[in-house]
Amino acid sequence: MLKIGHRGAKGYATENTLASFQKALELEVDGIELDVHLSKDNQLVVIHDATIDRTTSEKGFVNHFTSSELNNLGIPTLEKVIDLINKKCFINIEIKDANATKHVLKLLQNYILEKHWSSNLFQISSFDWNVLQFCHSEVRRISLGVLTEDSIENALAFAKKVNAYSVNPYFKLLNRENVLQIHQNGFKIFPWTVNSAEDLTFVKRLQVDGIISDFPDKV
């Protein structure tokens, strides 16, 4: 069962920072999940929210700041994070802003074609299924993860449509029946965000393929 660090190792370091990703690597994760937005200068930056209010000392929308300004606030570029991870595990890139999609695909293709990274080291996920539809139509070699927080049935149907690699559901949606159904249709299952000992035990018993957690060492 793969252990996937949520926003790095969010339980141990500030989420989506280089320190958090370094901590996840030290915990020997199999994968790292992170979030991307576009900066004012159209650079891919790693942050969950559309604003910087919650995770920095400043306020405002991410796309109102340049990547240099965001870097000074501890928000790294996606490229800097990929270079830090340096093939040590796979990277699940959750696209939060649909406008970032083309930029993500271009960057990943550069790592695959120019820097000889295996396409297996990347996954694109999103709650915006239009993003995944676009990725499917543009690039077939990068695996897709269908995120859902409300319907396994709909996510499974869409996963078939875009030939996704995995269904990535909110863990409380899962039961033995729908886990079996997802597996029978040929998809992996990477639920989020599973943290407590009780919840980890529950999810492990369902025999999912990987668990996204703030505490990946507990998986």
PDB file of N, CA, C and O in Angstrom, residues 86 99 121 134 149 204:
ATOM      1  N   ASN A  86      13.226  15.181  -7.265  1.00  0.00           N
ATOM      2  CA  ASN A  86      14.293  14.568  -8.062  1.00  0.00           C
ATOM      3  C   ASN A  86      14.146  13.053  -8.229  1.00  0.00           C
ATOM      4  O   ASN A  86      15.068  12.281  -7.934  1.00  0.00           O
ATOM      5  N   ASN A  99      -6.726  27.509 -15.390  1.00  0.00           N
ATOM      6  CA  ASN A  99      -5.815  28.260 -16.254  1.00  0.00           C
ATOM      7  C   ASN A  99      -4.381  27.744 -16.183  1.00  0.00           C
ATOM      8  O   ASN A  99      -3.568  28.049 -17.053  1.00  0.00           O
ATOM      9  N   LEU A 121       6.218   8.957 -13.028  1.00  0.00           N
ATOM     10  CA  LEU A 121       6.547   9.762 -11.855  1.00  0.00           C
ATOM     11  C   LEU A 121       5.581  10.929 -11.665  1.00  0.00           C
ATOM     12  O   LEU A 121       5.689  11.682 -10.698  1.00  0.00           O
ATOM     13  N   PHE A 134      -9.507  17.803 -20.519  1.00  0.00           N
ATOM     14  CA  PHE A 134      -8.540  18.487 -21.382  1.00  0.00           C
ATOM     15  C   PHE A 134      -7.204  17.746 -21.387  1.00  0.00           C
ATOM     16  O   PHE A 134      -6.596  17.548 -22.454  1.00  0.00           O
ATOM     17  N   GLU A 149     -15.502  14.258  -3.788  1.00  0.00           N
ATOM     18  CA  GLU A 149     -15.866  14.316  -2.371  1.00  0.00           C
ATOM     19  C   GLU A 149     -17.335  14.013  -2.166  1.00  0.00           C
ATOM     20  O   GLU A 149     -17.845  14.131  -1.062  1.00  0.00           O
ATOM     21  N   LYS A 204      -7.313   0.849   5.444  1.00  0.00           N
ATOM     22  CA  LYS A 204      -6.416  -0.259   5.108  1.00  0.00           C
ATOM     23  C   LYS A 204      -7.186  -1.564   4.930  1.00  0.00           C
ATOM     24  O   LYS A 204      -6.874  -2.375   4.053  1.00  0.00           O
TER      25      LYS A 204
END
